PDB file of C-alpha atoms in Angstrom:
ATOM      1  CA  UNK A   4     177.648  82.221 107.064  1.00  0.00           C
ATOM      2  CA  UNK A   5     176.598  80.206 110.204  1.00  0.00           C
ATOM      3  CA  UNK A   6     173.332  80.790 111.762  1.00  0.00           C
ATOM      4  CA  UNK A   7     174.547  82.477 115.059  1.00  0.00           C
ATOM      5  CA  UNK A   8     176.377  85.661 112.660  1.00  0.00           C
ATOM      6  CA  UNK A   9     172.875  85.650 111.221  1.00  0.00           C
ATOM      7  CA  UNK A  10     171.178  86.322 114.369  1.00  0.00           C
ATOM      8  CA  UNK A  11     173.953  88.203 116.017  1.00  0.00           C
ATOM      9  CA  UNK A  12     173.712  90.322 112.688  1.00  0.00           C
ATOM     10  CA  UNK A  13     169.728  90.750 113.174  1.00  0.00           C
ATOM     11  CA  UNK A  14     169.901  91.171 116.749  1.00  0.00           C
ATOM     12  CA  UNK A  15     169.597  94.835 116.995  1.00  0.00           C
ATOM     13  CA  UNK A  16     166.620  95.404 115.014  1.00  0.00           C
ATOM     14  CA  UNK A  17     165.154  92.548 116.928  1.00  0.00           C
ATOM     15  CA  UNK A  18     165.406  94.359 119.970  1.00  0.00           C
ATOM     16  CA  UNK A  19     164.322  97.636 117.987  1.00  0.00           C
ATOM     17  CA  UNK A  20     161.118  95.124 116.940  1.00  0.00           C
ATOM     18  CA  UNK A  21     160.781  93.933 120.844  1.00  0.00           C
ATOM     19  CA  UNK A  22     160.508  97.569 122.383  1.00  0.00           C
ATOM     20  CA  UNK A  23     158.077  98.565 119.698  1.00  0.00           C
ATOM     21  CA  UNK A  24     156.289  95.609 120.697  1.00  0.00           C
ATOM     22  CA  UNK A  25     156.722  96.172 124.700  1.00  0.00           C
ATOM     23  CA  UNK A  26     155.158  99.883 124.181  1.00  0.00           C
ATOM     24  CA  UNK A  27     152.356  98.975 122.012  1.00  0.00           C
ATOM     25  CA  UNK A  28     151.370  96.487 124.635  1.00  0.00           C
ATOM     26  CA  UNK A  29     151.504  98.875 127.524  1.00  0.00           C
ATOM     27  CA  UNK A  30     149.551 101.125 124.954  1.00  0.00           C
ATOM     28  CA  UNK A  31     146.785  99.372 124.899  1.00  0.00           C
ATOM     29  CA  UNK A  32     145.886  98.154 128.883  1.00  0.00           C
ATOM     30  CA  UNK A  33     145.872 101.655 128.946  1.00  0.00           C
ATOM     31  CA  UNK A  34     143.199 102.080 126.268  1.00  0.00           C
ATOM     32  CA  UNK A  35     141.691  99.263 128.177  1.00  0.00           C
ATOM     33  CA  UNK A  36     141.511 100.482 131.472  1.00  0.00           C
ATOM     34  CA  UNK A  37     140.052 103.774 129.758  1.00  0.00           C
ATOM     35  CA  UNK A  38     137.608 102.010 128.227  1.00  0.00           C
ATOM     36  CA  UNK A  39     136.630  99.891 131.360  1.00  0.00           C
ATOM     37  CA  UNK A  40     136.753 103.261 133.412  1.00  0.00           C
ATOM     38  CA  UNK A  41     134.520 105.194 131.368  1.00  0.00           C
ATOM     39  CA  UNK A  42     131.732 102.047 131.201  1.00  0.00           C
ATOM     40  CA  UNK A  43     132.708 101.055 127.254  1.00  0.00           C
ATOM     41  CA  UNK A  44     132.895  96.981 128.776  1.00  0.00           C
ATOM     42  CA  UNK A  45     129.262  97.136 129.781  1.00  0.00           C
ATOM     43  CA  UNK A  46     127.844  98.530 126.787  1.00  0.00           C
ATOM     44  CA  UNK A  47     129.954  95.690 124.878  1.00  0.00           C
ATOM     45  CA  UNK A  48     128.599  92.857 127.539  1.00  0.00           C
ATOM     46  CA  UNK A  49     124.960  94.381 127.121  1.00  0.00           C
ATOM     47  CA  UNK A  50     124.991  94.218 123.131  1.00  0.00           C
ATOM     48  CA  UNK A  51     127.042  90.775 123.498  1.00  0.00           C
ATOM     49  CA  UNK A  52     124.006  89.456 126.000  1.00  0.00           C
ATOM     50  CA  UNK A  53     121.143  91.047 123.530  1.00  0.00           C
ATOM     51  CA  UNK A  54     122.773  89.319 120.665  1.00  0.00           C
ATOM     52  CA  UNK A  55     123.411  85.706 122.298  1.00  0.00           C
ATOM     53  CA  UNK A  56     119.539  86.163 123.354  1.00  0.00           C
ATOM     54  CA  UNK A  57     118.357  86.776 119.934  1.00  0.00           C
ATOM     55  CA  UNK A  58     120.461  83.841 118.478  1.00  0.00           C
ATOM     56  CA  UNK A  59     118.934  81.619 121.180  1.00  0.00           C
ATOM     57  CA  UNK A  60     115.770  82.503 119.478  1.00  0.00           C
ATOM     58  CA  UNK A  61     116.418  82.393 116.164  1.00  0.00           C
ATOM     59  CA  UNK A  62     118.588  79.030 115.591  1.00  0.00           C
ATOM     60  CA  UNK A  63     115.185  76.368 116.457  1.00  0.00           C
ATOM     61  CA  UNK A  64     113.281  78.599 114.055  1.00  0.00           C
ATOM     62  CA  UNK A  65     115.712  78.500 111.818  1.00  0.00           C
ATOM     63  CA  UNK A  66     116.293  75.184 111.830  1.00  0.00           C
ATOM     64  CA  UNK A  67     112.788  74.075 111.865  1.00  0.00           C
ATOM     65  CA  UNK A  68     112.591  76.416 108.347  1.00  0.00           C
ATOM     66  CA  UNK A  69     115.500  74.931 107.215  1.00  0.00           C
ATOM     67  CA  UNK A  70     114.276  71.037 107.634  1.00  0.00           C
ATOM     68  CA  UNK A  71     110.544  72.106 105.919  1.00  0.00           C
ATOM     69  CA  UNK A  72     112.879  73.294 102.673  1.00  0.00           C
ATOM     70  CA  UNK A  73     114.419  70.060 102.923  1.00  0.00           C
ATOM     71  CA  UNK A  74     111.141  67.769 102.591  1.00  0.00           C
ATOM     72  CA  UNK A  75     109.193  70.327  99.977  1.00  0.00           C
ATOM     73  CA  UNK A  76     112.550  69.727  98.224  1.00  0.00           C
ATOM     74  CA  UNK A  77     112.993  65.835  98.430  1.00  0.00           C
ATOM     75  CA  UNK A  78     108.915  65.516  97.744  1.00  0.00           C
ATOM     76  CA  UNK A  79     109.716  67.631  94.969  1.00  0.00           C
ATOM     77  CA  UNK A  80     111.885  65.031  93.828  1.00  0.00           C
ATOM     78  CA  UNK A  81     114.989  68.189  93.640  1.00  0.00           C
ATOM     79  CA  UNK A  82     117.050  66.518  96.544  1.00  0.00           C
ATOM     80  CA  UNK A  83     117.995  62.899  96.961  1.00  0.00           C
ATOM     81  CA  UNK A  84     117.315  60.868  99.538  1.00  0.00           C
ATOM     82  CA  UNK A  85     120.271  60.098 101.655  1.00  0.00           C
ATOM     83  CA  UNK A  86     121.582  63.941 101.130  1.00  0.00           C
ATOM     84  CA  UNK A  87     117.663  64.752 102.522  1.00  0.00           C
ATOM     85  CA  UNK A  88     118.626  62.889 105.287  1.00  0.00           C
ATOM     86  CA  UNK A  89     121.791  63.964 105.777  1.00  0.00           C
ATOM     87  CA  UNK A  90     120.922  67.501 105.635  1.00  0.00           C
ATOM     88  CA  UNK A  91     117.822  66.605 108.011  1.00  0.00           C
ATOM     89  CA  UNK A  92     120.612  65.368 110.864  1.00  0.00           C
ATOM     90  CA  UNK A  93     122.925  67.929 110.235  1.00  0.00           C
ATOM     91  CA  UNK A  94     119.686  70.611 110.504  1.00  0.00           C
ATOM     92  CA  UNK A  95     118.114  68.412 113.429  1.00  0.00           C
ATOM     93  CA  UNK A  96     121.507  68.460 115.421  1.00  0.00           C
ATOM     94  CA  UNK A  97     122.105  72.142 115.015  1.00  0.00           C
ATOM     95  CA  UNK A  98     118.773  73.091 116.399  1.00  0.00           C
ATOM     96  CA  UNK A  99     119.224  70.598 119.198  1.00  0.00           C
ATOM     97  CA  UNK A 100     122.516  72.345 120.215  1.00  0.00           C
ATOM     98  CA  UNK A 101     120.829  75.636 120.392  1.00  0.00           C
ATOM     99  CA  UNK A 102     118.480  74.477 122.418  1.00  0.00           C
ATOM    100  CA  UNK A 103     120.668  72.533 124.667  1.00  0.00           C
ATOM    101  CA  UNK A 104     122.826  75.192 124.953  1.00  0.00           C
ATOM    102  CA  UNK A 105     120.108  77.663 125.757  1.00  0.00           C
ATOM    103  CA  UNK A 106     118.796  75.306 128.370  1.00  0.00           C
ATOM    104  CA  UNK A 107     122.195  74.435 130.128  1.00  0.00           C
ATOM    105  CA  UNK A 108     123.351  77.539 130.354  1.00  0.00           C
ATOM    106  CA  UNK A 109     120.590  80.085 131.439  1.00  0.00           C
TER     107      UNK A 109
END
């Protein structure tokens, strides 16, 4: 069977699938515009903005826990000392993008 009977074939319950679609789309800006109507975005922005502001605090401190674990564990003799290192950057770089991040951008 060539592929253009196969899609003239599933053609009408493609267009059953595209309607379904079409409505559940229009379905929700609806829900949307409810939600934006009835003040459901700024509740979601407000949590969104306390959470970002409590990350922005939490990632240096954090990462400044995270690098003392990693020298009581190499001075323990536990960790080597390239994946000490290694860890140290990775740590070192993550805190620095917080605070980059933080700084550029508030």
């Amino acid at each position: 069977m060539s592929l253009l009977k196969q899609f003239r074939m599933a053609a009408p319950s493609l267009h059953m699938i595209n309607k379904l679609a079409t409505a559940l789309l229009l379905m929700g800006i609806h829900q949307a515009t409810l939600a934006q109507s009835i003040g459901g975005l700024s509740r979601a922005q407000s949590t969104l903005q306390t959470l970002k502001d409590n990350l922005d605090v939490i990632l240096p401190i954090a990462a400044v826990i995270i690098g003392v674990i990693i020298f009581v564990l190499y001075s323990a003799e536990v960790m080597r000392k390239d994946d000490a290192i290694r860890w140290g950057i990775g740590v070192l770089l993550a805190g620095s993008a917080a605070e980059l991040v933080m700084l550029l951008w508030k």
